[in-house]
Amino acid sequence: VRLGVDQCIQKFLDVARQTECFFLQKRLQLSVQKPEQVIKEDVSELRNELQRKEALIQKHLGKLRHWQQVLEDISVQHKKPAEMPQGPLAFLEQASANIPAPMKPT
């Protein structure tokens, strides 16, 4: 049974290679006969990739705006109870509150 399965898998792989070779040959013929068609396909693929990346950038910008708002809300809440801190370290406390946290690499 195992030998039969191995033979079937090998036949399938051989036919897959032949099919791939056929399409690669047709692609080569097309690129020689109609080079503008290949360029159009490449341009189309690049446009699709740009659209996908633009959507991804917009998604990340939306998340960034959300978290900036969250951080702003938190900083406003922390400033309300002690609007003007008193004491010898008041200036340092106020200055350090305005320093943004480092961004983590993703």
Short mmCIF file of C-alpha atoms in Angstrom, two decimals:
data_model
loop_
_atom_site.label_atom_id
_atom_site.label_comp_id
_atom_site.label_asym_id
_atom_site.label_seq_id
_atom_site.Cartn_x
_atom_site.Cartn_y
_atom_site.Cartn_z
CA VAL A 1 0.00 0.00 0.00
CA ARG A 2 2.81 2.38 0.96
CA LEU A 3 4.59 1.74 -2.35
CA GLY A 4 1.41 2.65 -4.24
CA VAL A 5 1.00 5.86 -2.27
CA ASP A 6 4.64 6.81 -2.89
CA GLN A 7 4.21 6.14 -6.63
CA CYS A 8 1.05 8.28 -6.74
CA ILE A 9 2.78 11.12 -4.92
CA GLN A 10 5.75 10.91 -7.28
CA LYS A 11 3.43 10.96 -10.33
CA PHE A 12 1.62 13.97 -8.90
CA LEU A 13 4.90 15.83 -8.32
CA ASP A 14 6.09 14.99 -11.84
CA VAL A 15 2.87 16.27 -13.38
CA ALA A 16 3.07 19.40 -11.22
CA ARG A 17 6.62 20.06 -12.46
CA GLN A 18 5.52 19.53 -16.07
CA THR A 19 2.59 21.91 -15.60
CA GLU A 20 4.83 24.55 -14.02
CA CYS A 21 7.33 24.16 -16.86
CA PHE A 22 4.53 24.57 -19.42
CA PHE A 23 3.30 27.79 -17.83
CA LEU A 24 6.82 29.16 -17.49
CA GLN A 25 7.41 28.49 -21.20
CA LYS A 26 4.14 30.24 -22.09
CA ARG A 27 5.11 33.15 -19.84
CA LEU A 28 8.47 33.42 -21.63
CA GLN A 29 6.77 33.39 -25.03
CA LEU A 30 4.35 36.07 -23.88
CA SER A 31 7.17 38.24 -22.56
CA VAL A 32 8.92 38.03 -25.94
CA GLN A 33 5.78 38.55 -28.07
CA LYS A 34 4.03 41.12 -25.86
CA PRO A 35 6.44 42.73 -23.41
CA GLU A 36 3.90 45.44 -22.58
CA GLN A 37 1.56 42.78 -21.14
CA VAL A 38 4.21 41.67 -18.64
CA ILE A 39 4.83 45.30 -17.69
CA LYS A 40 1.09 45.87 -17.21
CA GLU A 41 0.90 42.83 -14.93
CA ASP A 42 3.90 44.04 -12.92
CA VAL A 43 2.38 47.51 -12.57
CA SER A 44 -0.90 45.99 -11.46
CA GLU A 45 0.84 43.86 -8.84
CA LEU A 46 2.77 46.90 -7.57
CA ARG A 47 -0.44 48.95 -7.32
CA ASN A 48 -2.12 46.18 -5.35
CA GLU A 49 0.88 45.99 -3.03
CA LEU A 50 0.83 49.78 -2.54
CA GLN A 51 -2.88 49.71 -1.72
CA ARG A 52 -2.33 46.91 0.80
CA LYS A 53 0.53 48.80 2.44
CA GLU A 54 -1.45 52.06 2.50
CA ALA A 55 -4.30 50.27 4.26
CA LEU A 56 -1.84 48.82 6.75
CA ILE A 57 -0.33 52.27 7.39
CA GLN A 58 -3.80 53.74 7.96
CA LYS A 59 -4.60 50.94 10.39
CA HIS A 60 -1.41 51.60 12.34
CA LEU A 61 -2.02 55.35 12.32
CA GLY A 62 -5.48 54.76 13.77
CA LYS A 63 -4.00 52.64 16.55
CA LEU A 64 -1.31 55.25 17.15
CA ARG A 65 -3.91 58.03 17.45
CA HIS A 66 -5.93 55.90 19.86
CA TRP A 67 -2.96 55.24 22.13
CA GLN A 68 -1.82 58.86 21.96
CA GLN A 69 -5.29 59.85 23.14
CA VAL A 70 -5.14 57.27 25.94
CA LEU A 71 -1.76 58.61 27.06
CA GLU A 72 -3.01 62.18 26.88
CA ASP A 73 -6.06 61.28 28.97
CA ILE A 74 -3.85 59.57 31.55
CA SER A 75 -1.49 62.54 31.75
CA VAL A 76 -4.44 64.94 32.20
CA GLN A 77 -5.83 62.76 35.00
CA HIS A 78 -2.47 62.73 36.77
CA LYS A 79 -2.08 66.50 36.52
CA LYS A 80 -5.50 67.33 37.98
CA PRO A 81 -4.92 66.27 41.64
CA ALA A 82 -1.61 68.09 42.00
CA GLU A 83 -1.74 70.85 39.42
CA MET A 84 1.33 72.64 40.78
CA PRO A 85 3.56 70.43 42.91
CA GLN A 86 5.33 72.10 45.83
CA GLY A 87 8.71 71.42 47.37
CA PRO A 88 12.35 71.38 46.35
CA LEU A 89 11.84 68.78 43.55
CA ALA A 90 8.71 70.37 42.09
CA PHE A 91 10.47 71.64 38.98
CA LEU A 92 12.00 68.22 38.24
CA GLU A 93 8.69 66.44 38.78
CA GLN A 94 6.92 68.82 36.43
CA ALA A 95 9.64 68.53 33.76
CA SER A 96 9.78 64.73 33.92
CA ALA A 97 5.99 64.51 33.49
CA ASN A 98 6.33 66.10 30.04
CA ILE A 99 8.94 63.62 28.77
CA PRO A 100 7.31 61.07 26.43
CA ALA A 101 7.90 57.39 27.08
CA PRO A 102 10.22 55.67 24.58
CA MET A 103 8.43 53.76 21.84
CA LYS A 104 8.95 50.01 21.79
CA PRO A 105 10.16 48.62 18.45
CA THR A 106 7.65 46.30 16.80
#
